[in-house]
Amino acid sequence: MSDLAQNQKADREPLFSKKNKKLVTDPLTDNNPVTIQVLGICSALAITVQVKQGVVMGLAVIFVVALGNFIISALRNLIPSRIRIIVQLVVVASLVIIVDQLLAAFMPDVSEQLSVFVGLIITNCIIMGRFEAFAMANKPWPSFLDGIGNGLGYAGLLVLVAVFRELFGSGTLYGFPIFGDYITGSGLYSMGYVNNNLMILPPMALIIVGIIIWVQRSRNKSLQEEH
Amino acid sequence: MESTLDIFVKAIFSENMIFAYFLGMCSYLAVSKTVKTAVGLGAAVIFVLVVTVPVNYLLENYLLKEGALSWLDPNSETLANMDLSFLAFIMFIAVVASIVQLVEMLVEKFAPALYGALGIFLPLIAVNCSILGGALFMQERQYSTILDATAFSLGSGIGWFIAIVAIAAIREKIRYSNVPAPLRGLGITFIITGLMGIAFMSFMGIKYGKDEAPKQTAVVQTIDKTQP
C-alpha cells in the first residue's frame, strides 16, 4: 500500500518540469500552430488590420483553447468517441459565448470590429486540432499548458502580422501614431510619405503570412516541404 | 434595398468567403492538392451551406432574436422582450453538426454514388469555418426573407467552390515550376491566394441595385427604336 503511494508520488512530476515547459515553448517557434501545423487561419487573418484587434483576439483564443483543453482532457474518459465532435463543439461554444459576452460588456468597440470572428473561434481549427491531438490523450494539467502554448503561438503570429499591417497601412501601432499625423501632414508625411493602403486590404494578410513562412523555413531547413 | 440577385452575385464575387473573409481556410489549404478532391469538398460545402443557413435563419427569427418568441403569444410582454441571441453560437453549431451527421446518413442511404464522392468530406465540414461563418453573417446582416438568406448561402457556397477549384488547378501546375525551396507547399499557396484575392477585389467595383433604374429605361429606349 505504502509502496503504491510512493510510486504514485514518484510518478508525479513537478508542475513546471522540463517536459511541461516544452509544451508551452514549442508552439511559439518550431511547432507554431499557424505556420507549421496550418491550423486556425480561418478566423485569424481578417482581424489583423490593427494590433489591438489582434491582441484581443489572441487573448480570447488563449482563454478558449487552454480552458477547453483542460475540460476536454478532464472528460476524456467519459466522452463516447462516436459523438466526441459534438461534445467538443458544445464545450467550445459555451466558452466562446462567455468570451463574447465579456467582450460586449467591457470592450464594446472591439467587439463590434471583430463582429462574427469572435463566434468563429468555435470552428477555429487550432482548438479542435488540439482537442483531438492532445487533450483526448493527456492529463488535464499538461493539456492546459499545451493550450496556453498553442494559444500564445497563434496570438504571437497574429500580433506580428498586425504590426506590419497597421504600421505600414495606417502609420500607427496600437492606435498611437508612429510616422506622424496623416491628416495635418506632420512627421514623415511632411516629406511626402504615403500610407500603403494595400496593407489594409485582406489579401495582404495572406502575403505577409507567406513571407513569414518563407523566412522561417529558410532558417530551419527541416521544415521545408518537397512540393 | 438589395434584390435577391444582388445578394447572390455579391456573395459569389465581391464578398467571397475565401478572398474577402478567409473563412474555411484550413480545409481550403489541406484539400486543394488535386482538382478532383477540391471539386468534391467544394460540392459538399455548397450542399451543407444551402441546407444549414435557411434552418439557422428560421431559428434566428422565430427563436433567438429579441422579440422573436412573440409568435407564441402576441399579448405576452415577457415574450416580446425576451432576447436569446446570446445562445446563437451554441444553437448554430449544434444545428450544423447535427445536420451534417443527418445529411451524411441520408446521402449514404439514398444516394450511394454521391456518398462515394462526398463521403469522406462530410465529417470535415462540421468544423469548416465557412459553414458557421455563413450562419453568423446571415445573423449579422439580417436578411429580410428566407429566400434572401438561401440566395446568400448558395452564392457563398459557389464562391467557395470557385476559390478551392481554382487554387487546386494552380497547385497542380505549380508542381512543375521552380519555386524557392522554403516557399514550396504552404508558403507559395498563401502568396497565390493573396494574389487571387487582389484579383477578386476588382469585383468590388460592381454596382448593385442603385444603377438598375436608369439601365432599364435605356434598354426600353433602344427596343423602341429598333421596333418600327
Coordinates of C-alpha atoms in Angstrom, one line a residue:
Chain A
M1 CA 0.0 0.0 0.0
S2 CA 2.7 2.5 1.0
D3 CA 4.7 1.3 -2.0
L4 CA 1.9 2.2 -4.3
A5 CA 1.6 5.6 -2.7
Q6 CA 5.3 6.2 -3.1
N7 CA 5.2 5.1 -6.7
Q8 CA 2.4 7.5 -7.4
K9 CA 4.4 10.2 -5.7
A10 CA 7.4 9.4 -7.8
D11 CA 5.3 9.5 -11.0
R12 CA 4.0 12.9 -10.2
E13 CA 6.3 15.4 -11.8
P14 CA 6.7 19.0 -10.7
L15 CA 4.2 21.4 -12.2
F16 CA 6.8 23.1 -14.4
S17 CA 9.0 20.2 -15.3
K18 CA 11.1 20.3 -18.5
K19 CA 8.5 18.4 -20.5
N20 CA 5.8 20.7 -19.4
K21 CA 7.8 23.8 -20.2
K22 CA 8.4 22.4 -23.7
L23 CA 4.7 22.1 -24.2
V24 CA 4.4 25.9 -23.8
T25 CA 7.5 27.0 -25.7
D26 CA 7.4 24.6 -28.6
P27 CA 4.4 26.0 -30.3
L28 CA 5.9 29.5 -30.2
T29 CA 8.6 28.7 -32.8
D30 CA 9.3 25.3 -34.3
N31 CA 5.8 23.9 -34.0
N32 CA 3.8 27.1 -34.5
P33 CA 0.1 26.2 -35.0
V34 CA -0.3 28.7 -37.8
T35 CA 2.8 28.5 -39.9
I36 CA 3.7 24.8 -39.4
Q37 CA 0.6 22.9 -38.5
V38 CA -1.6 25.2 -40.8
L39 CA -4.4 25.5 -38.3
G40 CA -6.6 28.4 -37.4
I41 CA -6.0 30.6 -40.4
C42 CA -9.7 30.9 -40.9
S43 CA -10.6 33.5 -38.3
A44 CA -7.0 34.8 -37.9
L45 CA -6.3 36.9 -40.9
A46 CA -9.3 39.1 -41.3
I47 CA -8.8 40.8 -38.0
T48 CA -5.1 41.7 -38.2
V49 CA -5.7 45.2 -39.6
Q50 CA -5.0 46.7 -36.2
V51 CA -2.7 45.4 -33.4
K52 CA -5.4 46.0 -30.8
Q53 CA -7.9 43.6 -32.5
G54 CA -5.1 41.1 -32.9
V55 CA -4.2 41.3 -29.2
V56 CA -7.8 40.9 -28.1
M57 CA -8.4 38.0 -30.5
G58 CA -5.2 36.3 -29.3
L59 CA -6.2 36.6 -25.7
A60 CA -9.7 35.2 -26.5
V61 CA -8.2 32.2 -28.2
I62 CA -5.7 31.6 -25.5
F63 CA -8.5 31.6 -22.9
V64 CA -10.7 29.3 -25.0
V65 CA -8.1 26.8 -26.1
A66 CA -6.5 26.5 -22.6
L67 CA -9.7 26.1 -20.7
G68 CA -11.3 23.9 -23.4
N69 CA -8.2 21.6 -23.4
F70 CA -8.5 21.4 -19.7
I71 CA -12.2 20.5 -19.7
I72 CA -12.0 18.0 -22.6
S73 CA -9.0 16.3 -21.0
A74 CA -10.8 16.0 -17.7
L75 CA -13.8 14.5 -19.5
R76 CA -11.7 12.4 -21.9
N77 CA -12.6 9.0 -20.4
L78 CA -16.3 9.9 -20.3
I79 CA -16.8 11.0 -23.9
P80 CA -18.0 8.3 -26.3
S81 CA -15.8 8.5 -29.3
R82 CA -18.6 8.5 -31.8
I83 CA -20.1 11.8 -30.7
R84 CA -16.9 13.4 -29.5
I85 CA -17.0 16.1 -32.1
I86 CA -20.4 17.3 -30.9
V87 CA -19.3 17.3 -27.3
Q88 CA -16.2 19.2 -28.2
L89 CA -18.2 21.7 -30.1
V90 CA -20.6 22.3 -27.2
V91 CA -17.7 22.9 -24.8
V92 CA -16.0 25.4 -27.2
A93 CA -19.3 27.1 -28.0
S94 CA -20.0 27.7 -24.3
L95 CA -16.5 29.1 -23.7
V96 CA -16.9 31.3 -26.7
I97 CA -20.2 32.6 -25.5
I98 CA -18.5 33.6 -22.3
V99 CA -15.8 35.5 -24.2
D100 CA -18.3 37.1 -26.5
Q101 CA -20.4 38.4 -23.6
L102 CA -17.4 39.7 -21.7
L103 CA -16.2 41.5 -24.8
A104 CA -19.6 43.0 -25.5
A105 CA -19.7 44.2 -21.9
F106 CA -16.2 45.6 -21.4
M107 CA -14.9 46.4 -24.8
P108 CA -17.9 47.2 -27.0
D109 CA -15.9 48.9 -29.7
V110 CA -13.5 46.0 -30.2
S111 CA -16.4 43.6 -30.0
E112 CA -18.1 45.5 -32.9
Q113 CA -15.0 45.4 -35.0
L114 CA -14.4 41.7 -34.5
S115 CA -18.1 41.0 -35.3
V116 CA -18.6 37.5 -36.5
F117 CA -15.0 36.5 -35.9
V118 CA -15.5 36.0 -32.2
G119 CA -18.1 33.4 -33.0
L120 CA -15.8 31.8 -35.5
I121 CA -13.4 30.9 -32.7
I122 CA -15.7 27.9 -32.3
T123 CA -14.6 26.5 -35.6
N124 CA -11.0 27.6 -35.3
C125 CA -9.1 24.6 -36.3
I126 CA -6.4 25.1 -33.6
I127 CA -9.0 24.4 -30.9
M128 CA -10.4 21.2 -32.5
G129 CA -7.0 20.2 -33.6
R130 CA -5.5 20.5 -30.0
F131 CA -8.5 18.6 -28.6
E132 CA -8.1 15.8 -31.0
A133 CA -4.3 15.6 -31.0
F134 CA -3.6 16.4 -27.4
A135 CA -6.4 16.7 -24.8
M136 CA -8.0 13.4 -25.7
A137 CA -4.9 11.5 -24.8
N138 CA -3.3 13.5 -22.0
K139 CA -3.9 14.6 -18.4
P140 CA -5.6 17.9 -17.6
W141 CA -2.5 19.9 -16.5
P142 CA -0.3 19.2 -19.5
S143 CA -3.3 19.8 -21.7
F144 CA -3.9 23.2 -20.1
L145 CA -0.2 24.1 -20.7
D146 CA -0.4 22.8 -24.3
G147 CA -3.4 25.1 -24.8
I148 CA -1.6 28.1 -23.4
G149 CA 1.4 27.3 -25.6
N150 CA -0.6 26.9 -28.8
G151 CA -2.8 30.0 -28.0
L152 CA 0.4 32.0 -27.5
G153 CA 1.9 30.8 -30.7
Y154 CA -1.3 31.8 -32.5
A155 CA -1.5 35.2 -30.7
G156 CA 2.1 35.8 -31.4
L157 CA 1.7 35.3 -35.2
L158 CA -1.5 37.4 -35.2
V159 CA 0.2 40.3 -33.5
L160 CA 3.3 40.0 -35.8
V161 CA 1.1 40.2 -38.9
A162 CA -1.0 43.0 -37.3
V163 CA 2.2 45.1 -36.5
F164 CA 3.2 45.0 -40.2
R165 CA -0.3 45.8 -41.4
E166 CA -1.0 48.6 -39.0
L167 CA 2.4 50.2 -39.2
F168 CA 2.6 50.4 -43.0
G169 CA -1.1 50.6 -43.6
S170 CA -2.2 53.3 -41.2
G171 CA 1.1 54.5 -39.8
T172 CA 0.1 53.7 -36.2
L173 CA 0.8 51.0 -33.7
Y174 CA -1.9 50.0 -31.2
G175 CA -3.6 53.3 -32.2
F176 CA -0.6 55.5 -31.5
P177 CA 0.8 57.5 -34.4
I178 CA 4.4 56.4 -35.3
F179 CA 5.1 58.2 -38.6
G180 CA 3.4 61.5 -37.6
D181 CA -0.1 62.7 -38.1
Y182 CA -1.6 61.8 -41.5
I183 CA -4.3 64.5 -41.6
T184 CA -2.2 67.5 -40.6
G185 CA 0.8 66.1 -42.5
S186 CA 3.4 66.2 -39.8
G187 CA 6.4 63.9 -39.3
L188 CA 7.2 61.6 -42.2
Y189 CA 4.1 62.7 -44.0
S190 CA 5.5 66.2 -44.4
M191 CA 8.3 64.6 -46.5
G192 CA 5.8 63.1 -48.9
Y193 CA 5.5 59.7 -47.2
V194 CA 2.1 58.0 -48.0
N195 CA 0.5 55.1 -46.2
N196 CA 0.3 51.9 -48.2
N197 CA -3.4 51.3 -48.5
L198 CA -2.9 47.8 -49.9
M199 CA -1.8 46.7 -46.4
I200 CA -5.2 47.3 -45.0
L201 CA -6.9 45.1 -47.6
P202 CA -7.5 41.4 -46.8
P203 CA -5.1 39.8 -49.4
M204 CA -2.0 41.4 -47.9
A205 CA -2.5 39.4 -44.7
L206 CA -2.0 36.2 -46.7
I207 CA 1.0 37.5 -48.4
I208 CA 2.6 38.6 -45.1
V209 CA 2.0 35.1 -43.7
G210 CA 3.5 33.7 -46.8
I211 CA 6.6 35.8 -46.3
I212 CA 6.8 34.8 -42.6
I213 CA 6.7 31.2 -43.6
W214 CA 9.4 31.8 -46.2
V215 CA 11.7 33.4 -43.6
Q216 CA 11.0 30.7 -41.0
R217 CA 11.6 27.8 -43.4
S218 CA 14.8 29.3 -44.9
R219 CA 16.2 29.5 -41.3
N220 CA 15.0 26.0 -40.4
K221 CA 15.6 23.7 -43.4
S222 CA 14.0 20.7 -41.7
L223 CA 10.6 22.3 -42.1
Q224 CA 10.7 22.6 -45.9
E225 CA 8.3 20.6 -48.0
E226 CA 9.1 18.6 -51.1
H227 CA 6.3 20.1 -53.1
Chain B
M1 CA -32.9 47.6 -50.7
E2 CA -30.8 44.8 -52.3
S3 CA -32.6 42.4 -54.6
T4 CA -32.1 38.7 -54.1
L5 CA -30.0 38.5 -57.3
D6 CA -27.7 41.2 -55.9
I7 CA -27.2 39.2 -52.7
F8 CA -26.4 36.1 -54.7
V9 CA -23.9 37.8 -57.0
K10 CA -22.3 39.7 -54.2
A11 CA -21.8 36.5 -52.1
I12 CA -20.0 34.8 -55.0
F13 CA -17.7 37.6 -56.1
S14 CA -17.2 40.8 -54.0
E15 CA -17.8 39.1 -50.7
N16 CA -16.2 35.8 -51.5
M17 CA -15.8 33.7 -48.4
I18 CA -12.2 32.9 -49.0
F19 CA -10.8 36.0 -50.6
A20 CA -12.6 38.6 -48.6
Y21 CA -13.1 36.9 -45.2
F22 CA -10.7 33.9 -45.2
L23 CA -13.4 31.5 -44.0
G24 CA -12.7 27.8 -44.4
M25 CA -9.0 28.4 -45.0
C26 CA -8.0 25.2 -43.1
S27 CA -9.7 22.8 -45.4
Y28 CA -9.0 25.1 -48.3
L29 CA -5.3 24.7 -47.8
A30 CA -5.4 21.0 -46.8
V31 CA -7.6 19.6 -49.5
S32 CA -6.5 21.7 -52.5
K33 CA -3.7 19.5 -53.7
T34 CA -5.7 18.0 -56.6
V35 CA -8.7 19.3 -58.6
K36 CA -10.7 16.1 -58.1
T37 CA -10.8 16.2 -54.3
A38 CA -11.3 20.0 -54.4
V39 CA -14.4 19.6 -56.5
G40 CA -15.7 17.0 -54.0
L41 CA -15.2 19.2 -51.0
G42 CA -16.5 22.3 -52.8
A43 CA -19.7 20.5 -53.7
A44 CA -20.1 19.3 -50.2
V45 CA -19.7 22.8 -48.9
I46 CA -22.3 24.2 -51.3
F47 CA -24.7 21.5 -50.2
V48 CA -24.3 21.9 -46.5
L49 CA -24.4 25.7 -46.7
V50 CA -27.7 25.6 -48.6
V51 CA -29.2 23.3 -46.1
T52 CA -28.0 24.8 -42.8
V53 CA -28.3 28.6 -43.4
P54 CA -32.1 28.5 -44.0
V55 CA -32.6 26.3 -41.0
N56 CA -30.5 28.7 -38.9
Y57 CA -32.4 31.6 -40.4
L58 CA -35.7 30.1 -39.1
L59 CA -34.1 29.5 -35.7
E60 CA -32.8 33.0 -35.5
N61 CA -36.1 34.7 -36.5
Y62 CA -38.5 32.5 -34.6
L63 CA -36.5 31.6 -31.5
L64 CA -33.4 33.7 -30.8
K65 CA -33.9 37.3 -31.9
E66 CA -35.2 39.9 -29.5
G67 CA -39.0 39.5 -29.5
A68 CA -38.8 36.6 -31.9
L69 CA -40.8 34.4 -29.5
S70 CA -43.8 36.7 -29.6
W71 CA -45.5 34.4 -32.1
L72 CA -46.2 32.1 -29.2
D73 CA -48.5 34.6 -27.6
P74 CA -48.9 38.1 -29.2
N75 CA -50.2 39.6 -25.9
S76 CA -47.4 38.5 -23.6
E77 CA -44.9 41.2 -22.7
T78 CA -42.3 38.9 -21.3
L79 CA -42.1 37.0 -24.6
A80 CA -41.9 40.2 -26.6
N81 CA -38.9 41.3 -24.5
M82 CA -37.1 38.0 -24.5
D83 CA -33.7 38.1 -26.1
L84 CA -32.0 34.8 -26.5
S85 CA -29.4 35.9 -29.1
F86 CA -26.5 35.1 -26.7
L87 CA -27.4 31.4 -27.4
A88 CA -26.9 31.9 -31.1
F89 CA -23.4 30.3 -31.2
I90 CA -24.3 27.1 -29.5
M91 CA -27.5 26.8 -31.4
F92 CA -25.9 27.4 -34.8
I93 CA -23.0 25.0 -34.2
A94 CA -25.4 22.3 -32.8
V95 CA -27.6 22.7 -35.9
V96 CA -24.5 22.5 -38.2
A97 CA -23.0 19.5 -36.5
S98 CA -26.3 17.5 -36.4
I99 CA -27.4 18.4 -39.9
V100 CA -24.0 17.3 -41.2
Q101 CA -24.5 13.9 -39.4
L102 CA -28.0 13.7 -40.7
V103 CA -27.1 14.6 -44.3
E104 CA -24.3 12.0 -44.1
M105 CA -26.7 9.2 -43.1
L106 CA -29.3 10.3 -45.7
V107 CA -26.9 10.5 -48.5
E108 CA -25.4 7.2 -47.6
K109 CA -28.8 5.6 -47.7
F110 CA -30.4 7.2 -50.7
A111 CA -27.6 8.3 -52.9
P112 CA -24.6 5.9 -52.6
A113 CA -22.9 7.3 -55.6
L114 CA -23.0 10.8 -54.2
Y115 CA -21.8 9.4 -50.8
G116 CA -18.9 7.8 -52.6
A117 CA -17.9 11.2 -53.9
L118 CA -18.6 13.4 -50.9
G119 CA -18.4 10.8 -48.1
I120 CA -15.0 11.5 -46.6
F121 CA -15.5 15.3 -46.8
L122 CA -18.8 15.5 -44.9
P123 CA -17.5 15.0 -41.3
L124 CA -14.7 17.6 -42.1
I125 CA -17.4 20.1 -42.9
A126 CA -18.9 20.4 -39.4
V127 CA -15.8 22.3 -38.4
N128 CA -15.3 24.2 -41.6
C129 CA -15.4 27.9 -40.7
S130 CA -17.3 28.8 -43.8
I131 CA -20.4 27.0 -42.7
L132 CA -20.7 28.6 -39.3
G133 CA -19.5 31.8 -40.9
G134 CA -22.4 31.7 -43.3
A135 CA -24.8 31.4 -40.4
L136 CA -23.2 34.2 -38.5
F137 CA -23.1 36.6 -41.4
M138 CA -26.7 35.7 -42.1
Q139 CA -27.5 36.7 -38.4
E140 CA -25.4 39.9 -38.7
R141 CA -26.8 41.1 -42.0
Q142 CA -30.4 40.4 -41.0
Y143 CA -31.8 39.3 -44.4
S144 CA -35.5 40.2 -44.7
T145 CA -36.8 36.9 -46.2
I146 CA -35.7 33.3 -46.1
L147 CA -35.3 33.5 -49.9
D148 CA -32.6 36.1 -49.5
A149 CA -30.8 34.0 -46.9
T150 CA -30.9 31.0 -49.2
A151 CA -29.6 33.0 -52.1
F152 CA -26.8 34.2 -49.9
S153 CA -25.9 30.7 -48.8
L154 CA -25.9 29.4 -52.3
G155 CA -23.8 32.3 -53.5
S156 CA -21.2 31.9 -50.8
G157 CA -21.1 28.1 -51.4
I158 CA -20.4 28.7 -55.1
G159 CA -17.9 31.3 -54.3
W160 CA -16.0 28.9 -52.0
F161 CA -16.2 26.2 -54.7
I162 CA -14.7 28.5 -57.4
A163 CA -11.9 29.5 -55.0
I164 CA -10.9 26.0 -54.0
V165 CA -11.1 24.6 -57.5
A166 CA -9.0 27.5 -58.9
I167 CA -6.3 27.1 -56.3
A168 CA -6.2 23.3 -56.8
A169 CA -5.7 23.8 -60.5
I170 CA -2.9 26.3 -59.9
R171 CA -1.3 24.0 -57.4
E172 CA -1.4 21.1 -59.8
K173 CA 0.5 23.2 -62.4
I174 CA 2.9 24.8 -59.9
R175 CA 4.4 21.4 -59.1
Y176 CA 6.4 21.7 -62.3
S177 CA 7.7 25.2 -61.5
N178 CA 10.9 26.0 -59.8
V179 CA 9.6 27.5 -56.5
P180 CA 12.3 28.5 -53.9
A181 CA 12.7 25.6 -51.5
P182 CA 11.4 27.4 -48.3
L183 CA 8.3 28.6 -50.1
R184 CA 7.3 25.2 -51.5
G185 CA 3.9 23.9 -50.5
L186 CA 2.3 26.1 -47.9
G187 CA 4.2 29.4 -48.5
I188 CA 3.5 29.7 -52.2
T189 CA -0.1 28.7 -51.7
F190 CA -0.6 31.6 -49.2
I191 CA 1.0 34.1 -51.6
I192 CA -1.0 32.8 -54.6
T193 CA -4.2 33.0 -52.6
G194 CA -3.3 36.6 -51.7
L195 CA -2.7 37.5 -55.4
M196 CA -6.0 35.8 -56.3
G197 CA -7.7 37.8 -53.6
I198 CA -6.3 41.0 -55.1
A199 CA -7.8 39.9 -58.5
F200 CA -11.1 39.2 -56.8
M201 CA -11.1 42.6 -55.2
S202 CA -11.8 44.1 -58.7
F203 CA -15.3 42.7 -58.4
M204 CA -15.9 45.3 -55.6
G205 CA -16.4 47.7 -58.5
I206 CA -19.7 46.0 -59.4
K207 CA -22.6 48.3 -58.6
Y208 CA -25.6 46.7 -57.1
G209 CA -29.2 47.8 -57.0
K210 CA -28.9 51.5 -57.4
D211 CA -28.0 51.5 -61.1
E212 CA -30.9 49.3 -62.1
A213 CA -33.5 52.0 -62.9
P214 CA -31.6 54.1 -65.5
K215 CA -30.3 51.0 -67.2
Q216 CA -33.8 49.6 -67.7
T217 CA -35.0 52.8 -69.3
A218 CA -32.0 52.7 -71.7
V219 CA -32.9 49.2 -72.7
V220 CA -36.5 50.1 -73.3
Q221 CA -35.5 53.1 -75.5
T222 CA -33.3 51.0 -77.7
I223 CA -36.0 48.4 -78.1
D224 CA -38.4 51.2 -79.1
K225 CA -36.0 52.5 -81.7
T226 CA -35.5 49.1 -83.3
Q227 CA -39.1 48.0 -83.4
P228 CA -40.5 50.4 -86.0

